[in-house]
Short mmCIF file of C-alpha atoms and ligand atoms in Angstrom, two decimals:
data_model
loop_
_atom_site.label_atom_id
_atom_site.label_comp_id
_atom_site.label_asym_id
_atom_site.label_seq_id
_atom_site.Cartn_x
_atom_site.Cartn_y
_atom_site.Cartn_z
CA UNK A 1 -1.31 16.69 -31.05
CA UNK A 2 -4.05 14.02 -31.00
CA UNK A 3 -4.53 11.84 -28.45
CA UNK A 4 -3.02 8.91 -30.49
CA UNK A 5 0.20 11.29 -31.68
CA UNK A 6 0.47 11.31 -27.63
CA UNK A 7 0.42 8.15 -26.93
CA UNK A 8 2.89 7.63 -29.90
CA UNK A 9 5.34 10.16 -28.75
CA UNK A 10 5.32 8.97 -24.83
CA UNK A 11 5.83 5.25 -25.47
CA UNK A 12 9.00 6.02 -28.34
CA UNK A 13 10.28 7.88 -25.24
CA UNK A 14 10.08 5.26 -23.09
CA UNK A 15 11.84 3.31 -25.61
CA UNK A 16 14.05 5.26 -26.07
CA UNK A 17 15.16 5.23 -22.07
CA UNK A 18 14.85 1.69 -22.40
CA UNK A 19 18.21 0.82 -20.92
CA UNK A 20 18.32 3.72 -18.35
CA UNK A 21 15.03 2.61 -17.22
CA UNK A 22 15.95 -1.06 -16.59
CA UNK A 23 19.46 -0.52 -15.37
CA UNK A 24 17.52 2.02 -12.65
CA UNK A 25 15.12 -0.97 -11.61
CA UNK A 26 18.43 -3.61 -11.85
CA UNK A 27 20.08 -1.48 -9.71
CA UNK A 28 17.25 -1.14 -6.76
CA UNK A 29 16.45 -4.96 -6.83
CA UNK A 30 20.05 -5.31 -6.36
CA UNK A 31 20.20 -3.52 -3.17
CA UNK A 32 16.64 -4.10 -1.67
CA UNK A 33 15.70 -1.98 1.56
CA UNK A 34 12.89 -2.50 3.60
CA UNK A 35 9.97 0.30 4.46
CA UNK A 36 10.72 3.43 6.20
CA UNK A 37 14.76 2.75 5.28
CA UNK A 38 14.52 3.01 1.68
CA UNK A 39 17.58 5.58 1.73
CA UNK A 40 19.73 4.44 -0.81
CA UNK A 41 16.06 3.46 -3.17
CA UNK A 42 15.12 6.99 -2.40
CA UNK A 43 18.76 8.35 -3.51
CA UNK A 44 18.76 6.35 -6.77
CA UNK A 45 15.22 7.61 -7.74
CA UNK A 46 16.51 11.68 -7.30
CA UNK A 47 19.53 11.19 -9.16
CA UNK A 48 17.26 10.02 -11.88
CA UNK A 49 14.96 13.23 -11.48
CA UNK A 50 17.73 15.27 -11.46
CA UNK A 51 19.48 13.82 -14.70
CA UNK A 52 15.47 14.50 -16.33
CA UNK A 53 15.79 17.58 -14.89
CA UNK A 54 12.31 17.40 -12.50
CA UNK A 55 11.87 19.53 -9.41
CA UNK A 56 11.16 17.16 -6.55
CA UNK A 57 10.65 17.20 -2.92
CA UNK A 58 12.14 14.42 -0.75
CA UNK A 59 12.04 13.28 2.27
CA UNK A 60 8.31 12.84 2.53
CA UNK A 61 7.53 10.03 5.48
CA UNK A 62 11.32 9.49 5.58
CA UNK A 63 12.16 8.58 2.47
CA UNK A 64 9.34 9.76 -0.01
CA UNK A 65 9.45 11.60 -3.44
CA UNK A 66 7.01 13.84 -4.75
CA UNK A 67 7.20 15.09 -8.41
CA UNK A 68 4.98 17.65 -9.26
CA UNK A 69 4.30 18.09 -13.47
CA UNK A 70 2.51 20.78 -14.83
CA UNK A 71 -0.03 20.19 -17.53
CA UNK A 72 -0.98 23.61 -19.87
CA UNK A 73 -4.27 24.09 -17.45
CA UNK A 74 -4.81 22.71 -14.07
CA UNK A 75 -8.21 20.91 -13.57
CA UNK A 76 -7.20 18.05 -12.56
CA UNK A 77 -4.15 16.43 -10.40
CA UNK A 78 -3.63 13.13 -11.29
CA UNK A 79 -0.63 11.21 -9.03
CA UNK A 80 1.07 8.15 -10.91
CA UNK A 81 2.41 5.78 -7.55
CA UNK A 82 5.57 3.69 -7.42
CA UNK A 83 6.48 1.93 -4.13
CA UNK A 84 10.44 1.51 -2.85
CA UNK A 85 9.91 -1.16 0.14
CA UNK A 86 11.27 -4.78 0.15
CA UNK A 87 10.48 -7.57 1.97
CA UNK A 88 12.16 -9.97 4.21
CA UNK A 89 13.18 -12.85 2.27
CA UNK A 90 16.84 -13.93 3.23
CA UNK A 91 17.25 -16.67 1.00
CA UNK A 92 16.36 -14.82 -2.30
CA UNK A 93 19.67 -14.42 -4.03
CA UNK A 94 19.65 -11.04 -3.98
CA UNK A 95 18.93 -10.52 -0.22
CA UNK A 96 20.90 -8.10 1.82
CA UNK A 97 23.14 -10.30 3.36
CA UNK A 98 22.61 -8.12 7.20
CA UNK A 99 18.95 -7.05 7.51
CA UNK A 100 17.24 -10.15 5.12
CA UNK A 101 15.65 -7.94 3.04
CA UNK A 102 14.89 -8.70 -0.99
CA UNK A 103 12.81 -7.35 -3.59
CA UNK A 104 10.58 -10.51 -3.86
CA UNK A 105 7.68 -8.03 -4.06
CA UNK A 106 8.59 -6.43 -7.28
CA UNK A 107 8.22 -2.51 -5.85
CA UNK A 108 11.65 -2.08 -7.46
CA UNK A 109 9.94 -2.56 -10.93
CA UNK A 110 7.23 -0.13 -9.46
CA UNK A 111 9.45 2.61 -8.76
CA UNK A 112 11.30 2.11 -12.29
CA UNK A 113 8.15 2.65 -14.23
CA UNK A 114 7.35 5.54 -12.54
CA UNK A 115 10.44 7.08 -14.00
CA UNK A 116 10.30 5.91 -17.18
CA UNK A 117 6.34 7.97 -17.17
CA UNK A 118 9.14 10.97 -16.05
CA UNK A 119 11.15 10.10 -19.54
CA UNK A 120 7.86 10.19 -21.15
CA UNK A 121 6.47 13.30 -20.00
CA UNK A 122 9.75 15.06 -20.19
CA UNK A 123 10.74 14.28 -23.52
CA UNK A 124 7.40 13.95 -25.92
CA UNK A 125 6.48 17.13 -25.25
CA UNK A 126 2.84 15.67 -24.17
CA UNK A 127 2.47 18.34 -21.04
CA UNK A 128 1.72 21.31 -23.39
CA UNK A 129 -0.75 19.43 -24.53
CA UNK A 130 -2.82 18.15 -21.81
CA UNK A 131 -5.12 19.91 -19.43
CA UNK A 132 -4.51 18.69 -15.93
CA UNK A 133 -1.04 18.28 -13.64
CA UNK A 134 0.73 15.08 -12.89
CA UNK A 135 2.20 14.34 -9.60
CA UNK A 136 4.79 11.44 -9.74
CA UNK A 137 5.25 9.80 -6.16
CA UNK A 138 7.63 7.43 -5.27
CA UNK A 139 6.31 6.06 -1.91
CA UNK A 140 7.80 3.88 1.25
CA UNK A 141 6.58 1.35 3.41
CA UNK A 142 3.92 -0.58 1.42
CA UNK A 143 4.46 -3.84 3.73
CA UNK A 144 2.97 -3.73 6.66
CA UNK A 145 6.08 -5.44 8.29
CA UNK A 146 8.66 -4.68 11.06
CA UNK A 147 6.07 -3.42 13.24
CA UNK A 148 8.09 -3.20 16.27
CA UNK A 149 10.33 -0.90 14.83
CA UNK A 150 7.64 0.94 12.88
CA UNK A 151 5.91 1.86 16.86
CA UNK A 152 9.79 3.65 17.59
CA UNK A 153 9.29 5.67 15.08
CA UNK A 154 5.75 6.39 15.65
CA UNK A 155 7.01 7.20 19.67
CA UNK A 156 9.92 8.98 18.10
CA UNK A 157 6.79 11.47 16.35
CA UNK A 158 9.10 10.18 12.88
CA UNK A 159 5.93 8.70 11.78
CA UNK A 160 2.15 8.76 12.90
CA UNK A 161 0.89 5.60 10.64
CA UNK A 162 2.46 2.39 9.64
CA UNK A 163 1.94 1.77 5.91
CA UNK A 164 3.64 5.27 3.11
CA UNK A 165 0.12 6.11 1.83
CA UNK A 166 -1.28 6.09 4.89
CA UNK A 167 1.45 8.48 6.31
CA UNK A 168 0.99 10.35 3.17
CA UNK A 169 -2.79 10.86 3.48
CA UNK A 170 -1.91 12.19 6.60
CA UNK A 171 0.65 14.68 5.91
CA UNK A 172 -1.73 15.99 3.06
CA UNK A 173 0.05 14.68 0.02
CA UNK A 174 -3.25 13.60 -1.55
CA UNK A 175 -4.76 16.93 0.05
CA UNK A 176 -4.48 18.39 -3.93
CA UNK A 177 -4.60 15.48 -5.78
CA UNK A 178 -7.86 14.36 -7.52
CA UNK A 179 -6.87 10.49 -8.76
CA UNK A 180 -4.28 8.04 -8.59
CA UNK A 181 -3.38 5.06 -10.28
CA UNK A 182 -0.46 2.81 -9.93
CA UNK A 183 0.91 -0.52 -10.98
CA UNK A 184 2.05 -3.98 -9.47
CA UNK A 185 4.30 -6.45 -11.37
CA UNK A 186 2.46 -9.47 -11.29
CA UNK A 187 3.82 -12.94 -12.27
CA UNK A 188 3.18 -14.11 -15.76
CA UNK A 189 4.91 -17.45 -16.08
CA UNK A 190 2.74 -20.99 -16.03
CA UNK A 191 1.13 -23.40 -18.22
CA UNK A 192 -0.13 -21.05 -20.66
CA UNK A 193 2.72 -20.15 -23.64
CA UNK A 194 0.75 -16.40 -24.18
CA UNK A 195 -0.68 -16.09 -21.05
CA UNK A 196 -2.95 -12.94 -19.71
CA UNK A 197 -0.12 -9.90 -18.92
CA UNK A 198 -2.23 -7.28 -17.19
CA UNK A 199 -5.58 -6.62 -15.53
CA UNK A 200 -6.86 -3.63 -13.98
CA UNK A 201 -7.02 -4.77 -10.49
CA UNK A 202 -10.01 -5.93 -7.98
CA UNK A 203 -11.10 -5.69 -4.42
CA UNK A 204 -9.48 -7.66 -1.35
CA UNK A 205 -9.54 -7.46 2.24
CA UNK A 206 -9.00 -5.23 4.76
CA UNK A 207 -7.71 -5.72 8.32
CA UNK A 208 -7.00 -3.96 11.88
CA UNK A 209 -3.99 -5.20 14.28
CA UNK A 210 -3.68 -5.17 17.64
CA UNK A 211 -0.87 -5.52 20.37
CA UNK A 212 -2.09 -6.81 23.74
CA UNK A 213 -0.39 -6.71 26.64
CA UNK A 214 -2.24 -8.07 29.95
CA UNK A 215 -0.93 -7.00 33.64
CA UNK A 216 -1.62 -8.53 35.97
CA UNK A 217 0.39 -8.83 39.53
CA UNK A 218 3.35 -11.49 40.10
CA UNK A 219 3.63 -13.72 43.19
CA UNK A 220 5.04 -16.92 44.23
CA UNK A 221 3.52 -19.53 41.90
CA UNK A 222 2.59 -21.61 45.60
CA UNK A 223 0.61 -18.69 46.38
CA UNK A 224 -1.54 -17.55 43.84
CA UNK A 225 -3.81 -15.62 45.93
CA UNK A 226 -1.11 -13.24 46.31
CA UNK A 227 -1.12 -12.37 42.72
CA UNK A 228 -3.62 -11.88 39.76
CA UNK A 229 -2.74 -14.35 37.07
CA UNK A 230 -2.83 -12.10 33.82
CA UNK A 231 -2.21 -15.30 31.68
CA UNK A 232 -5.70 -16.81 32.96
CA UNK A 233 -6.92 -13.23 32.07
CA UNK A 234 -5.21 -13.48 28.47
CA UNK A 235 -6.88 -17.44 28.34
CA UNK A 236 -10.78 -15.39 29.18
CA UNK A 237 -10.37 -12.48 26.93
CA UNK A 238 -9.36 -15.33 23.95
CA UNK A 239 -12.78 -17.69 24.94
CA UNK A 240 -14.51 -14.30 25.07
CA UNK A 241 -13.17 -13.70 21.49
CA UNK A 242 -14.22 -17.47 20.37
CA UNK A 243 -17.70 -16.74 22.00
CA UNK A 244 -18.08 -14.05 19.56
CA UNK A 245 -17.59 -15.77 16.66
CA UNK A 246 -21.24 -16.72 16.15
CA UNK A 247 -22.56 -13.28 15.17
CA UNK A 248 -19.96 -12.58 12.52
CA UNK A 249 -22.03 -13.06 9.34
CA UNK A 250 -20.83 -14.95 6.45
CA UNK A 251 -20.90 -12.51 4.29
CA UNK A 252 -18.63 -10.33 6.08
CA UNK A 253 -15.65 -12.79 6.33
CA UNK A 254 -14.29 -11.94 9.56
CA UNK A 255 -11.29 -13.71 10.27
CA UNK A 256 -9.87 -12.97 13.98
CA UNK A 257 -6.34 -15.38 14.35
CA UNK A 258 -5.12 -14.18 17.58
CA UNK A 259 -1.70 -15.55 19.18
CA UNK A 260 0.13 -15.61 22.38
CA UNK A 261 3.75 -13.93 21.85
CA UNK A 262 4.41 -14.08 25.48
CA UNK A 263 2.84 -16.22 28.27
CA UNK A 264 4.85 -15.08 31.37
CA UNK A 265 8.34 -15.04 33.05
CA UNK A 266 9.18 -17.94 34.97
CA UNK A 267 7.11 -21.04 35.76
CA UNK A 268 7.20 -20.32 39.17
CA UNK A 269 5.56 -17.05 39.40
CA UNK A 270 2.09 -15.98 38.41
CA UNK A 271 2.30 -14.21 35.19
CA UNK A 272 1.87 -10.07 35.20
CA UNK A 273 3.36 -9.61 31.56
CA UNK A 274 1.06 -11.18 29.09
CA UNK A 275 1.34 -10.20 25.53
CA UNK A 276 -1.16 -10.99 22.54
CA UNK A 277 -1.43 -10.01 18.67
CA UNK A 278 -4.22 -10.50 16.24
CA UNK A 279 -5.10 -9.10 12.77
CA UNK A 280 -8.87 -8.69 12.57
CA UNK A 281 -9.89 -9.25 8.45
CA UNK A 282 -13.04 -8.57 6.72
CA UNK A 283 -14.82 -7.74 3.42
CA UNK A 284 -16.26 -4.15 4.62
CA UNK A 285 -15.15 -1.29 7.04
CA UNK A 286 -18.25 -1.46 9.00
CA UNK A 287 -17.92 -5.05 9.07
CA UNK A 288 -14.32 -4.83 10.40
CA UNK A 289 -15.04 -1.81 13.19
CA UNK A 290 -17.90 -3.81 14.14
CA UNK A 291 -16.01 -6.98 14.91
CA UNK A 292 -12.52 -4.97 16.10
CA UNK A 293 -14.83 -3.57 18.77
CA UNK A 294 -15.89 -7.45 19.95
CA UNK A 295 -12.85 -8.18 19.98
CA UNK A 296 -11.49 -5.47 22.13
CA UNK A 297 -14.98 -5.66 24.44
CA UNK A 298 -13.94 -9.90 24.62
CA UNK A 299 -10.12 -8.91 25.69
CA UNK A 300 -11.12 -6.50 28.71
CA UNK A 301 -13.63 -9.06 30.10
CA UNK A 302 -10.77 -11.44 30.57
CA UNK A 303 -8.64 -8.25 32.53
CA UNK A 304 -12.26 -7.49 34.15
CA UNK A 305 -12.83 -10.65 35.17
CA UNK A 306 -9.70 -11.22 36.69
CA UNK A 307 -8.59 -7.57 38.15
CA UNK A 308 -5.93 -7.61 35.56
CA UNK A 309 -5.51 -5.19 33.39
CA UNK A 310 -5.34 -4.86 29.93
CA UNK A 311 -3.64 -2.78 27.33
CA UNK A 312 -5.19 -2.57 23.56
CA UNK A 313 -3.08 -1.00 21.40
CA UNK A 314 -4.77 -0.36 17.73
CA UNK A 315 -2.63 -0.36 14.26
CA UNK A 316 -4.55 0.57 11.72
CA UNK A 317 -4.01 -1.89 9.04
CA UNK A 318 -4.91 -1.65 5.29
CA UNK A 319 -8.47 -0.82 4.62
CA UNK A 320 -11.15 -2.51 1.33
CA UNK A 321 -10.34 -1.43 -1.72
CA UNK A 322 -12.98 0.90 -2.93
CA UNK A 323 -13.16 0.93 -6.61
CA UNK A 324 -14.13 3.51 -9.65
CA UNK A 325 -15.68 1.69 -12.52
CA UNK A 326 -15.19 5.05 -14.64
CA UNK A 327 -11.38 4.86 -13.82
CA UNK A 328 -11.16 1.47 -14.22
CA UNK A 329 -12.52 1.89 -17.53
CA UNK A 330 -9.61 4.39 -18.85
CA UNK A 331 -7.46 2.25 -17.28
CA UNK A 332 -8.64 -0.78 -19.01
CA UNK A 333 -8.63 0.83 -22.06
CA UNK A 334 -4.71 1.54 -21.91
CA UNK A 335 -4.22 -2.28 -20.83
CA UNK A 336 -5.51 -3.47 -24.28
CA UNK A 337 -3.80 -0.16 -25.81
CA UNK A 338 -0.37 -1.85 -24.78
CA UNK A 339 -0.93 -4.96 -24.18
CA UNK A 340 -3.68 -6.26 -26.99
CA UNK A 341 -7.69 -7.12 -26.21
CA UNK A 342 -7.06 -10.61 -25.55
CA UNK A 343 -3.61 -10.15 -23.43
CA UNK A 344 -5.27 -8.43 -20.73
CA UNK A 345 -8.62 -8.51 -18.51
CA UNK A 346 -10.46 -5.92 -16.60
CA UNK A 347 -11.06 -7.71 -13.17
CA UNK A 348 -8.02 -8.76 -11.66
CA UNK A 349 -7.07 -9.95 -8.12
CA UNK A 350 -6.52 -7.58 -4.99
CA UNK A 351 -4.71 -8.47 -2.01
CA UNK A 352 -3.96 -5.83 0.95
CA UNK A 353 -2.48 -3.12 -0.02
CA UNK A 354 -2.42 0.55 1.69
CA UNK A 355 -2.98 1.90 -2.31
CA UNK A 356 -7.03 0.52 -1.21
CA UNK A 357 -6.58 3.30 1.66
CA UNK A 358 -6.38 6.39 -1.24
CA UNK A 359 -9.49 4.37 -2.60
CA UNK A 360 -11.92 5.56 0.02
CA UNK A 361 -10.51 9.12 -0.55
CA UNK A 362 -10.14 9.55 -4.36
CA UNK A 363 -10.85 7.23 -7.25
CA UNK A 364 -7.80 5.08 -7.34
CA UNK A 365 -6.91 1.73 -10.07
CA UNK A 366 -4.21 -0.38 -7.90
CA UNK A 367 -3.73 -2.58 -11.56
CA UNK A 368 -1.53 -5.91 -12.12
CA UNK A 369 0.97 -5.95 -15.43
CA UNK A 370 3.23 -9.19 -15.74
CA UNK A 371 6.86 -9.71 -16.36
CA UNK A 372 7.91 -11.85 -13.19
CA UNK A 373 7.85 -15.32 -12.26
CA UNK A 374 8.07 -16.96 -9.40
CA UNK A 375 5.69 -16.66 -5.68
CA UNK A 376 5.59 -13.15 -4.22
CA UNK A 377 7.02 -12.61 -0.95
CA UNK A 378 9.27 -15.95 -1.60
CA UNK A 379 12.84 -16.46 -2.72
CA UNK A 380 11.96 -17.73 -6.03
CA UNK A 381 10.67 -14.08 -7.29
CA UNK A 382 12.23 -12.31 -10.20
CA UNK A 383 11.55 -10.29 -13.03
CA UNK A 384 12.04 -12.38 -15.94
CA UNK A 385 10.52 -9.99 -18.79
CA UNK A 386 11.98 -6.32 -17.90
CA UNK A 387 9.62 -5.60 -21.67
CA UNK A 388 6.81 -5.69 -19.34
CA UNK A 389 7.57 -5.19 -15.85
CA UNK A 390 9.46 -1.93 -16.05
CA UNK A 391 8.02 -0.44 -20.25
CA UNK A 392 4.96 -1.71 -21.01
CA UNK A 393 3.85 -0.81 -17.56
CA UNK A 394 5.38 2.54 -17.77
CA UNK A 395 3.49 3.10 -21.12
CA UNK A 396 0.54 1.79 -19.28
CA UNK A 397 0.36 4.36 -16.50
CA UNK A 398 1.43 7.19 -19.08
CA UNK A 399 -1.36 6.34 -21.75
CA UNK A 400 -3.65 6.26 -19.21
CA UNK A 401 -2.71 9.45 -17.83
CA UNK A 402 -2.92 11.28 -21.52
CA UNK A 403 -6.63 9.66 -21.50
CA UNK A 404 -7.30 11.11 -18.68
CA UNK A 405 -5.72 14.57 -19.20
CA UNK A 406 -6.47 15.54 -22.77
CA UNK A 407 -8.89 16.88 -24.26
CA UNK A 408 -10.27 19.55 -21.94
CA UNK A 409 -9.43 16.75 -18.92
CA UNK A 410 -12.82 15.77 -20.29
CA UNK A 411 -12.36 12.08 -18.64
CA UNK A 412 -10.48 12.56 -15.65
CA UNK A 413 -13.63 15.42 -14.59
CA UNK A 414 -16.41 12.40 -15.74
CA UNK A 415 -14.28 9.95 -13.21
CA UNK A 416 -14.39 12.82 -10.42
CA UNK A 417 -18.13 13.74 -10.80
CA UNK A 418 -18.92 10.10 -10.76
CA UNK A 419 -16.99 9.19 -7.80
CA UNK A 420 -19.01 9.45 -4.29
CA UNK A 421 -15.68 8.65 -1.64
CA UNK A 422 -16.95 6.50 1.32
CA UNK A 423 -15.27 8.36 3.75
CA UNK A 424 -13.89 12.19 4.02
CA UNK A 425 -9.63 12.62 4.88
CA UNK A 426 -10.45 13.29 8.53
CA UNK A 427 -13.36 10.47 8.78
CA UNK A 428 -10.65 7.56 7.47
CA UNK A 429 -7.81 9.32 9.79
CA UNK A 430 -10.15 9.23 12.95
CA UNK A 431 -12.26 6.40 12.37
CA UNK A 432 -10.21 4.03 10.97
CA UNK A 433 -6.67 4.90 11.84
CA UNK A 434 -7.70 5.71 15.70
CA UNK A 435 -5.99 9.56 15.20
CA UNK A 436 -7.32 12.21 17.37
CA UNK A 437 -9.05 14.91 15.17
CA UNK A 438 -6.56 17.56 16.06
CA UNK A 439 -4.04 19.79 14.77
CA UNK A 440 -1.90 17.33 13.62
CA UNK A 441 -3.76 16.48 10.84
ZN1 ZN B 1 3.84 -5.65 -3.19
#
């Protein structure tokens, strides 16, 4: 087959699953779960396996599908990503009516289209043909949300990281896997009657959080010197922060927006129990460690200056998206494939997303295709044009992947050789998710 007879045969497959493939993504956006709990999400996607009749392995961080394909040689590993997670947005009508959750993120649509590639690959007959291995992964916990709950199952040893890709760079899911690309509906509705339906994704910021906690030692509110006043330590360490603020370049944009979650117990003792939380944002890693550690140096002067003490602890959030022009490229190429020249643009937006984690690792194309309307993360979201949000995107990731794959693998192996990663596996693990080089990773 050529490469066009490929692309032919995948996308009438996908058509042909039309229904199957919508009535799967229906179905999930209809009972949204939120990240780390995506049981019944993670149930519905097997079932669907199973009926194509792909070997899979579940239960990867909790809830996690892997779906290995094997191409007629093996130089390449290519992994096509679809997220299960909701958020929490209790007035969407579709909200679960106990835990608030909703698919106002449009990872149900995600996790559709990655089935509908399945369809594809299954039925055209395209993996004869092509000389690298797909790995289909259906991934949890793309919003960094619920964090309380996320550090139980962290203590519980369920879970080492907060965010599914993260969890699955560290349990070596990527570990064989050369390249990934993946999709996120986007919303197409506004002014425009034939507006832009795709782009191939951009770069965005990264961030750390932190949980503070400041003790310091109670006593009778009439007799301070008793105690050591761990709020006054709290009030230092945020000054300290502020005071800092003046060497964070403008390029970097370093945004530190720290708040006071609890300010003591009882207005009559000296507060001991002082808790803080703060994101710290920027455009570059070094720009972000550089600034996380003025922030942590500003906290402790408050505890220092005080006797208090104080308790830092780190949560790696999502790093900057690192991009591959090369991948981009195929990836672009696919957009206009499906979409048309002038219905789709290269450079699209990026916001923070755990998919710019891979990035540093492998050469990775996070890309935007339409087919909802409404805000994201708001009650108002829904998929209004299932066409694009659960096929054309689908035939996206699939056309891309024959691209990639045929031909020798010629283009995937030019996108390899022309990537340079920023950081190694165990450099992103230990220097910016705080793990211990050890044998857990
Ligand atoms: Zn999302």
């Amino acid at each position: 087959m050529t490469t066009a007879e490929m692309k032919a045969a995948a996308c009438a497959a996908i058509d042909r699953n039309a229904d199957k493939i919508i009535a799967l993504g229906e179905s999930i956006y209809r009972e949204p779960e939120l990240g780390y709990k995506e049981f019944k999400t993670s149930a519905k996607i097997k079932a669907a396996l199973d009926e194509i009749g792909f070997e899979h392995q579940d239960g990867v961080a909790v809830t996690g599908i892997i779906t290995p394909v094997k191409g007629r040689y093996h130089k390449v590993n290519l992994a096509i990503m679809g997220e299960l997670d909701a958020v929490v947005a209790p007035s969407h009508p579709f909200a679960d009516p106990v835990t608030g959750a909703a698919h106002s993120c449009g990872h149900f649509a995600q996790a559709a289209s990655v089935i509908g590639v399945a369809y594809a690959l299954k039925e055209s007959g395209v993996m004869n043909e092509l000389d690298g291995d797909i790995t289909l992964m259906h991934v949890p916990a793309e919003e960094f949300v619920e964090l309380a709950y996320r550090k139980e199952l962290i203590e519980k040893g369920t879970v080492k990281l907060l965010g599914g890709k993260q969890e699955f760079i560290r349990l070596g899911v990527f570990d064989n896997v050369d390249m990934m690309i993946m999709q996120h509906t986007r919303t197409t509705e506004g002014d425009d009657p034939n507006p832009i339906k795709a782009d191939a994704g951009g770069t965005g910021m990264g961030f750390i959080g932190k949980m503070i906690q400041y003790i310091g030692k109670e006593s009778h509110a009439a007799a301070p010197s008793q105690g050591i006043n761990a709020l006054k330590a709290a009030q230092i360490g945020l000054a300290a922060i502020d005071a800092n603020r003046e060497t964070f370049q403008d390029k970097d944009t370093i945004r530190v927006h720290p708040i006071i979650t609890k300010g003591g117990d009882l207005v009559n003792v000296v507060p001991a129990d002082v808790r803080l939380e703060t994101y710290v944002r920027g455009l570059s890693v070094d720009a972000v460690l550089d600034a996380s550690a003025k922030v942590d140096r500003a906290l402790q002067a408050g505890a220092y200056a005080m006797g208090a003490k104080c308790i830092i602890t780190q949560l790696p959030g999502y790093i900057i998206p690192y991009e591959s022009e090369e991948l981009k490229d195929v990836v672009y190429d696919n957009l206009k494939y499906v979409f048309g020249e002038d219905r789709c643009k290269r450079n699209g937006g990026g916001g923070s997303t755990d998919a710019s984690d891979v990035s540093v690792i492998m050469p990775v194309v996070h890309m935007n295709i339409g087919g909802a309307k409404g805000i994201g993360h708001s009650p108002d979201y829904v998929v209004t044009a299932p066409e694009l949000a659960y096929l054309a995107a689908a035939k996206t990731l699939v056309c891309t992947a024959i691209d990639l794959l045929a031909n020798g693998a010629e283009k995937a192996l030019y996108v390899k050789s022309n990537f340079k990663a920023p950081m190694t596996k165990e450099e992103y693990l230990t220097k910016w998710c705080n793990l211990e080089k050890g044998k857990d990773f």
